[in-house]
PDB file of C-alpha atoms in Angstrom:
ATOM      1  CA  GLY A   1       6.498   8.637  13.400  1.00 80.00           C
ATOM      2  CA  GLU A   2       6.006   5.001  12.750  1.00 87.00           C
ATOM      3  CA  ASN A   3       8.894   2.925  11.255  1.00 92.00           C
ATOM      4  CA  VAL A   4       8.414  -0.497   9.914  1.00 96.00           C
ATOM      5  CA  GLU A   5      11.293  -2.829   9.103  1.00 97.00           C
ATOM      6  CA  GLN A   6      10.822  -5.918   6.975  1.00 98.00           C
ATOM      7  CA  HIS A   7      13.059  -8.898   6.360  1.00 97.00           C
ATOM      8  CA  PRO A   8      14.247 -10.647   4.350  1.00 97.00           C
ATOM      9  CA  SER A   9      14.293  -8.422   1.201  1.00 97.00           C
ATOM     10  CA  THR A  10      14.288 -11.530  -0.978  1.00 98.00           C
ATOM     11  CA  LEU A  11      13.197 -15.070  -0.238  1.00 98.00           C
ATOM     12  CA  SER A  12      13.594 -18.089  -2.514  1.00 98.00           C
ATOM     13  CA  VAL A  13      11.895 -21.368  -1.672  1.00 97.00           C
ATOM     14  CA  GLN A  14      10.988 -24.636  -3.358  1.00 97.00           C
ATOM     15  CA  GLU A  15       7.366 -25.401  -4.093  1.00 97.00           C
ATOM     16  CA  GLY A  16       5.816 -27.052  -1.120  1.00 97.00           C
ATOM     17  CA  ASP A  17       8.156 -25.368   1.418  1.00 97.00           C
ATOM     18  CA  SER A  18       7.063 -22.775   3.972  1.00 97.00           C
ATOM     19  CA  ALA A  19       7.925 -19.096   3.778  1.00 98.00           C
ATOM     20  CA  VAL A  20       8.245 -16.717   6.697  1.00 98.00           C
ATOM     21  CA  ILE A  21       8.491 -12.910   6.472  1.00 98.00           C
ATOM     22  CA  LYS A  22       9.120 -10.773   9.555  1.00 98.00           C
ATOM     23  CA  CYS A  23       8.385  -7.182  10.440  1.00 98.00           C
ATOM     24  CA  THR A  24       9.071  -4.978  13.346  1.00 98.00           C
ATOM     25  CA  TYR A  25       7.440  -1.691  14.139  1.00 96.00           C
ATOM     26  CA  SER A  26       8.347   1.219  16.413  1.00 94.00           C
ATOM     27  CA  ASP A  27       5.140   2.991  17.457  1.00 90.00           C
ATOM     28  CA  SER A  28       3.478   1.202  20.437  1.00 90.00           C
ATOM     29  CA  ALA A  29       0.186   2.896  19.444  1.00 87.00           C
ATOM     30  CA  SER A  30      -0.011   0.850  16.295  1.00 90.00           C
ATOM     31  CA  ASN A  31      -2.924  -1.575  16.453  1.00 89.00           C
ATOM     32  CA  TYR A  32      -3.647  -2.768  12.920  1.00 90.00           C
ATOM     33  CA  PHE A  33      -1.219  -4.825  10.799  1.00 94.00           C
ATOM     34  CA  PRO A  34      -2.134  -5.725   7.264  1.00 95.00           C
ATOM     35  CA  TRP A  35      -0.172  -7.779   4.809  1.00 97.00           C
ATOM     36  CA  TYR A  36      -0.367  -7.017   1.085  1.00 97.00           C
ATOM     37  CA  LYS A  37       0.690  -9.091  -1.985  1.00 98.00           C
ATOM     38  CA  GLN A  38       1.732  -7.201  -5.078  1.00 97.00           C
ATOM     39  CA  GLU A  39       2.013  -9.061  -8.395  1.00 96.00           C
ATOM     40  CA  LEU A  40       3.904  -7.615 -11.293  1.00 93.00           C
ATOM     41  CA  GLY A  41       2.228  -4.693 -12.860  1.00 91.00           C
ATOM     42  CA  LYS A  42      -0.579  -4.621 -10.293  1.00 94.00           C
ATOM     43  CA  GLY A  43      -1.650  -2.761  -7.138  1.00 95.00           C
ATOM     44  CA  PRO A  44      -1.175  -4.219  -3.691  1.00 96.00           C
ATOM     45  CA  GLN A  45      -3.876  -6.620  -2.570  1.00 95.00           C
ATOM     46  CA  LEU A  46      -4.698  -7.382   1.015  1.00 94.00           C
ATOM     47  CA  ILE A  47      -4.103 -11.062   1.878  1.00 96.00           C
ATOM     48  CA  ILE A  48      -4.519 -11.059   5.647  1.00 96.00           C
ATOM     49  CA  ASP A  49      -4.580  -8.603   8.460  1.00 94.00           C
ATOM     50  CA  ILE A  50      -4.416  -8.735  12.283  1.00 93.00           C
ATOM     51  CA  ARG A  51      -5.528  -6.434  14.967  1.00 89.00           C
ATOM     52  CA  SER A  52      -3.845  -5.780  18.292  1.00 84.00           C
ATOM     53  CA  ASN A  53      -6.385  -7.730  20.316  1.00 82.00           C
ATOM     54  CA  VAL A  54      -5.294 -11.118  18.829  1.00 83.00           C
ATOM     55  CA  GLY A  55      -1.994 -12.937  18.655  1.00 90.00           C
ATOM     56  CA  GLU A  56      -2.550 -15.091  15.631  1.00 94.00           C
ATOM     57  CA  LYS A  57      -4.858 -15.353  12.605  1.00 94.00           C
ATOM     58  CA  LYS A  58      -5.096 -18.017   9.931  1.00 96.00           C
ATOM     59  CA  ASP A  59      -6.649 -18.170   6.520  1.00 94.00           C
ATOM     60  CA  GLN A  60      -6.058 -21.456   4.680  1.00 95.00           C
ATOM     61  CA  ARG A  61      -2.288 -21.512   3.874  1.00 97.00           C
ATOM     62  CA  ILE A  62      -1.576 -18.093   5.314  1.00 98.00           C
ATOM     63  CA  ALA A  63      -1.161 -17.114   8.936  1.00 97.00           C
ATOM     64  CA  VAL A  64      -0.013 -13.985  10.709  1.00 97.00           C
ATOM     65  CA  THR A  65       1.349 -13.752  14.280  1.00 97.00           C
ATOM     66  CA  LEU A  66       1.710 -10.693  16.388  1.00 96.00           C
ATOM     67  CA  ASN A  67       3.837 -10.045  19.431  1.00 95.00           C
ATOM     68  CA  LYS A  68       2.890  -6.658  20.787  1.00 93.00           C
ATOM     69  CA  THR A  69       5.395  -6.750  23.586  1.00 93.00           C
ATOM     70  CA  ALA A  70       8.283  -7.284  21.171  1.00 94.00           C
ATOM     71  CA  LYS A  71       6.605  -5.160  18.529  1.00 95.00           C
ATOM     72  CA  HIS A  72       6.957  -7.688  15.712  1.00 95.00           C
ATOM     73  CA  PHE A  73       4.629  -9.585  13.487  1.00 97.00           C
ATOM     74  CA  SER A  74       5.235 -12.328  10.913  1.00 98.00           C
ATOM     75  CA  LEU A  75       3.620 -13.819   7.819  1.00 98.00           C
ATOM     76  CA  HIS A  76       3.692 -17.528   7.368  1.00 98.00           C
ATOM     77  CA  ILE A  77       2.874 -19.164   4.074  1.00 98.00           C
ATOM     78  CA  THR A  78       2.685 -22.970   4.146  1.00 97.00           C
ATOM     79  CA  GLU A  79       2.766 -25.372   1.103  1.00 97.00           C
ATOM     80  CA  THR A  80       3.976 -22.607  -1.185  1.00 98.00           C
ATOM     81  CA  GLN A  81       2.993 -22.654  -4.805  1.00 97.00           C
ATOM     82  CA  PRO A  82       4.528 -20.860  -7.834  1.00 96.00           C
ATOM     83  CA  GLU A  83       1.546 -18.497  -7.905  1.00 96.00           C
ATOM     84  CA  ASP A  84       2.576 -17.231  -4.451  1.00 97.00           C
ATOM     85  CA  SER A  85       5.620 -15.594  -6.135  1.00 98.00           C
ATOM     86  CA  ALA A  86       5.159 -11.879  -5.760  1.00 98.00           C
ATOM     87  CA  VAL A  87       6.338  -8.945  -3.595  1.00 97.00           C
ATOM     88  CA  TYR A  88       4.825  -8.975  -0.037  1.00 98.00           C
ATOM     89  CA  PHE A  89       4.500  -5.896   2.160  1.00 98.00           C
ATOM     90  CA  CYS A  90       3.718  -5.592   5.803  1.00 97.00           C
ATOM     91  CA  ALA A  91       2.286  -2.424   7.191  1.00 95.00           C
ATOM     92  CA  ALA A  92       1.258  -0.831  10.437  1.00 93.00           C
ATOM     93  CA  SER A  93      -1.362   1.692  11.381  1.00 88.00           C
ATOM     94  CA  ALA A  94      -2.255   3.419  14.693  1.00 78.00           C
ATOM     95  CA  GLY A  95      -5.867   3.285  13.635  1.00 64.00           C
ATOM     96  CA  GLY A  96      -8.059   6.300  14.269  1.00 62.00           C
ATOM     97  CA  THR A  97      -5.399   8.472  15.720  1.00 59.00           C
ATOM     98  CA  SER A  98      -3.436   8.215  12.500  1.00 64.00           C
ATOM     99  CA  TYR A  99      -6.422   8.634  10.156  1.00 67.00           C
ATOM    100  CA  GLY A 100      -5.736   5.276   8.595  1.00 72.00           C
ATOM    101  CA  LYS A 101      -2.228   6.106   7.594  1.00 84.00           C
ATOM    102  CA  LEU A 102      -0.420   2.904   6.693  1.00 89.00           C
ATOM    103  CA  THR A 103       3.348   2.752   7.129  1.00 92.00           C
ATOM    104  CA  PHE A 104       4.801   0.048   4.886  1.00 95.00           C
ATOM    105  CA  GLY A 105       7.826  -2.192   5.232  1.00 97.00           C
ATOM    106  CA  GLN A 106      10.298  -2.330   2.441  1.00 97.00           C
ATOM    107  CA  GLY A 107       8.847  -5.375   0.853  1.00 97.00           C
ATOM    108  CA  THR A 108       9.973  -9.004   0.332  1.00 98.00           C
ATOM    109  CA  ILE A 109      10.309 -10.501  -3.131  1.00 97.00           C
ATOM    110  CA  LEU A 110       9.198 -14.089  -2.724  1.00 98.00           C
ATOM    111  CA  THR A 111      10.151 -16.592  -5.463  1.00 98.00           C
ATOM    112  CA  VAL A 112       8.686 -20.037  -5.357  1.00 97.00           C
ATOM    113  CA  HIS A 113      10.511 -22.518  -7.604  1.00 96.00           C
ATOM    114  CA  PRO A 114       8.502 -25.381  -9.182  1.00 94.00           C
TER     115      PRO A 114
ATOM    116  CA  ASP B   1     -16.523  -4.529 -11.900  1.00 62.00           C
ATOM    117  CA  THR B   2     -13.472  -2.459 -11.015  1.00 67.00           C
ATOM    118  CA  ALA B   3     -13.455  -1.285  -7.422  1.00 92.00           C
ATOM    119  CA  VAL B   4     -10.704   1.337  -7.559  1.00 96.00           C
ATOM    120  CA  SER B   5      -9.790   2.538 -11.037  1.00 96.00           C
ATOM    121  CA  GLN B   6      -7.067   4.956 -12.227  1.00 97.00           C
ATOM    122  CA  THR B   7      -6.429   6.740 -15.446  1.00 96.00           C
ATOM    123  CA  PRO B   8      -4.178   6.825 -17.214  1.00 97.00           C
ATOM    124  CA  LYS B   9      -2.316   3.550 -16.606  1.00 96.00           C
ATOM    125  CA  TYR B  10       0.901   4.945 -18.258  1.00 97.00           C
ATOM    126  CA  LEU B  11       2.017   8.534 -18.479  1.00 97.00           C
ATOM    127  CA  VAL B  12       5.182   9.580 -20.180  1.00 97.00           C
ATOM    128  CA  THR B  13       5.922  13.332 -20.259  1.00 97.00           C
ATOM    129  CA  GLN B  14       8.661  15.897 -20.341  1.00 97.00           C
ATOM    130  CA  MET B  15      10.215  17.771 -17.405  1.00 97.00           C
ATOM    131  CA  GLY B  16       8.353  20.947 -16.555  1.00 97.00           C
ATOM    132  CA  ASN B  17       5.002  19.779 -17.834  1.00 97.00           C
ATOM    133  CA  ASP B  18       1.808  19.666 -15.752  1.00 97.00           C
ATOM    134  CA  LYS B  19      -0.140  16.397 -15.565  1.00 97.00           C
ATOM    135  CA  SER B  20      -3.135  14.929 -13.718  1.00 97.00           C
ATOM    136  CA  ILE B  21      -3.984  11.377 -12.645  1.00 97.00           C
ATOM    137  CA  LYS B  22      -7.624  10.519 -11.895  1.00 97.00           C
ATOM    138  CA  CYS B  23      -8.959   8.027  -9.417  1.00 97.00           C
ATOM    139  CA  GLU B  24     -12.494   6.686  -8.897  1.00 97.00           C
ATOM    140  CA  GLN B  25     -13.863   4.119  -6.477  1.00 96.00           C
ATOM    141  CA  ASN B  26     -17.248   2.460  -6.669  1.00 95.00           C
ATOM    142  CA  LEU B  27     -17.143   0.832  -3.313  1.00 93.00           C
ATOM    143  CA  GLY B  28     -19.024   3.573  -1.489  1.00 91.00           C
ATOM    144  CA  HIS B  29     -15.986   4.252   0.716  1.00 91.00           C
ATOM    145  CA  ASP B  30     -15.590   7.497   2.652  1.00 88.00           C
ATOM    146  CA  THR B  31     -11.759   7.772   2.581  1.00 90.00           C
ATOM    147  CA  MET B  32      -9.319   7.808  -0.316  1.00 92.00           C
ATOM    148  CA  TYR B  33      -5.553   7.900  -0.508  1.00 93.00           C
ATOM    149  CA  TRP B  34      -2.620   8.610  -2.794  1.00 95.00           C
ATOM    150  CA  TYR B  35       0.577   6.528  -2.391  1.00 95.00           C
ATOM    151  CA  LYS B  36       3.863   6.753  -4.298  1.00 96.00           C
ATOM    152  CA  GLN B  37       5.938   3.650  -5.011  1.00 96.00           C
ATOM    153  CA  ASP B  38       9.538   4.380  -5.976  1.00 94.00           C
ATOM    154  CA  SER B  39      11.913   2.320  -8.141  1.00 92.00           C
ATOM    155  CA  LYS B  40      12.880   0.216  -5.115  1.00 91.00           C
ATOM    156  CA  LYS B  41       9.190  -0.692  -4.564  1.00 91.00           C
ATOM    157  CA  PHE B  42       8.980   1.362  -1.422  1.00 93.00           C
ATOM    158  CA  LEU B  43       5.338   2.516  -0.727  1.00 95.00           C
ATOM    159  CA  LYS B  44       4.727   5.784   0.972  1.00 93.00           C
ATOM    160  CA  ILE B  45       1.523   7.689   1.619  1.00 92.00           C
ATOM    161  CA  MET B  46       1.142  11.131   0.127  1.00 93.00           C
ATOM    162  CA  PHE B  47      -2.413  12.289   0.897  1.00 89.00           C
ATOM    163  CA  SER B  48      -5.667  11.143   2.323  1.00 89.00           C
ATOM    164  CA  TYR B  49      -9.146  12.555   2.019  1.00 88.00           C
ATOM    165  CA  ASN B  50     -12.213  11.715   4.122  1.00 85.00           C
ATOM    166  CA  ASN B  51     -15.548  12.879   2.634  1.00 83.00           C
ATOM    167  CA  LYS B  52     -13.715  15.387   0.412  1.00 82.00           C
ATOM    168  CA  GLU B  53     -11.747  16.767   3.311  1.00 85.00           C
ATOM    169  CA  LEU B  54      -7.943  16.554   3.509  1.00 87.00           C
ATOM    170  CA  ILE B  55      -6.864  14.554   6.576  1.00 84.00           C
ATOM    171  CA  ILE B  56      -3.339  13.436   5.757  1.00 82.00           C
ATOM    172  CA  ASN B  57      -0.792  15.514   4.018  1.00 82.00           C
ATOM    173  CA  GLU B  58       2.697  14.027   4.259  1.00 83.00           C
ATOM    174  CA  THR B  59       5.817  15.908   3.391  1.00 77.00           C
ATOM    175  CA  VAL B  60       5.132  16.243  -0.330  1.00 86.00           C
ATOM    176  CA  PRO B  61       6.264  19.129  -2.546  1.00 89.00           C
ATOM    177  CA  ASN B  62       3.548  21.656  -3.057  1.00 90.00           C
ATOM    178  CA  ARG B  63       3.766  20.885  -6.752  1.00 95.00           C
ATOM    179  CA  PHE B  64       1.510  18.007  -5.943  1.00 94.00           C
ATOM    180  CA  SER B  65      -2.150  18.988  -5.284  1.00 93.00           C
ATOM    181  CA  PRO B  66      -4.889  16.566  -4.633  1.00 92.00           C
ATOM    182  CA  LYS B  67      -8.492  17.400  -5.432  1.00 92.00           C
ATOM    183  CA  SER B  68     -11.624  15.545  -4.374  1.00 92.00           C
ATOM    184  CA  PRO B  69     -14.680  16.761  -6.196  1.00 91.00           C
ATOM    185  CA  ASP B  70     -16.821  14.100  -4.394  1.00 91.00           C
ATOM    186  CA  LYS B  71     -16.079  11.211  -2.040  1.00 88.00           C
ATOM    187  CA  ALA B  72     -15.851   8.753  -4.967  1.00 94.00           C
ATOM    188  CA  HIS B  73     -13.116  10.707  -6.711  1.00 95.00           C
ATOM    189  CA  LEU B  74      -9.614  11.811  -5.725  1.00 95.00           C
ATOM    190  CA  ASN B  75      -7.444  13.261  -8.415  1.00 96.00           C
ATOM    191  CA  LEU B  76      -3.740  14.155  -8.259  1.00 96.00           C
ATOM    192  CA  HIS B  77      -2.394  17.093 -10.199  1.00 96.00           C
ATOM    193  CA  ILE B  78       1.379  17.596 -10.490  1.00 96.00           C
ATOM    194  CA  ASN B  79       2.852  20.885 -11.655  1.00 96.00           C
ATOM    195  CA  SER B  80       6.393  21.415 -13.164  1.00 97.00           C
ATOM    196  CA  LEU B  81       7.251  17.682 -13.270  1.00 97.00           C
ATOM    197  CA  GLU B  82      10.759  16.688 -12.307  1.00 96.00           C
ATOM    198  CA  LEU B  83      12.756  13.563 -13.106  1.00 96.00           C
ATOM    199  CA  GLY B  84      12.441  12.411  -9.464  1.00 94.00           C
ATOM    200  CA  ASP B  85       8.657  12.306  -9.872  1.00 96.00           C
ATOM    201  CA  SER B  86       8.979   9.222 -11.969  1.00 97.00           C
ATOM    202  CA  ALA B  87       7.320   6.451 -10.012  1.00 97.00           C
ATOM    203  CA  VAL B  88       4.134   4.410  -9.757  1.00 97.00           C
ATOM    204  CA  TYR B  89       1.291   6.247  -8.111  1.00 98.00           C
ATOM    205  CA  PHE B  90      -1.460   4.255  -6.358  1.00 97.00           C
ATOM    206  CA  CYS B  91      -4.877   5.354  -5.371  1.00 97.00           C
ATOM    207  CA  ALA B  92      -6.593   3.483  -2.543  1.00 94.00           C
ATOM    208  CA  SER B  93      -9.802   3.649  -0.601  1.00 93.00           C
ATOM    209  CA  SER B  94     -11.268   2.424   2.681  1.00 90.00           C
ATOM    210  CA  GLN B  95     -14.654   2.420   4.305  1.00 85.00           C
ATOM    211  CA  VAL B  96     -13.697   4.685   7.114  1.00 71.00           C
ATOM    212  CA  THR B  97     -10.379   6.028   8.328  1.00 62.00           C
ATOM    213  CA  GLY B  98      -8.645   3.857  10.904  1.00 58.00           C
ATOM    214  CA  ARG B  99      -8.428   0.152  11.089  1.00 59.00           C
ATOM    215  CA  GLU B 100     -10.098  -0.619   7.859  1.00 74.00           C
ATOM    216  CA  THR B 101      -8.864  -2.479   4.754  1.00 86.00           C
ATOM    217  CA  GLN B 102      -7.494  -0.170   2.083  1.00 90.00           C
ATOM    218  CA  TYR B 103      -8.298  -1.296  -1.479  1.00 93.00           C
ATOM    219  CA  PHE B 104      -5.618  -0.263  -4.014  1.00 95.00           C
ATOM    220  CA  GLY B 105      -6.104   0.650  -7.661  1.00 96.00           C
ATOM    221  CA  PRO B 106      -3.897  -0.697 -10.445  1.00 95.00           C
ATOM    222  CA  GLY B 107      -1.465   2.156 -10.400  1.00 97.00           C
ATOM    223  CA  THR B 108      -0.346   4.866 -12.760  1.00 98.00           C
ATOM    224  CA  ARG B 109       3.227   4.514 -14.126  1.00 97.00           C
ATOM    225  CA  LEU B 110       4.702   7.952 -14.541  1.00 97.00           C
ATOM    226  CA  LEU B 111       7.906   8.478 -16.480  1.00 97.00           C
ATOM    227  CA  VAL B 112       9.379  11.979 -16.626  1.00 97.00           C
ATOM    228  CA  LEU B 113      11.958  12.490 -19.339  1.00 96.00           C
TER     229      LEU B 113
END
């Protein structure tokens, strides 16, 4: 089955700095890679996703890159703000063949210091 | 309006009891899921239903039984609760199975004493 490794487990940055979280996956059939943000006491919320037919996607301060050959994908947050502090999860899915099953990474606790 | 809702939000109970968690989505989605998040924040899928039909059943003790009365609802019943069942349980839904965004509910925090 799919295995997703996420690093680092904790990340501390100063406000305005960039933050990068990296994930690797094992199943070459995986073709959908979402990133979720989980704030304290809440459910995970999708912030950005990327499909296997593109290498990069941006949405304002957030970007995701995908390297299918190396089986890794990364989340980039620029100009971090204190409200970006949360737990971030990457995930991978093999799409229809997996019936939408998402395999999550272990999570990264991001702390942005004012 | 709440997209995916769960009740109760908190559940404290004794070992050996039976309890249920309810989930409802008003997004018109065809697929619903149950995830378990342990104390280390690790998220793992338990079950998935598509149009009331079970399509994913991970290695979960048979004390856990999902039930989908219609495609807007997916409930989780747990028999003979054990200490290790303490976790946060999240319901989620997506438009179709496959490469579609999954929307998560707020979670049910279960504590077994």
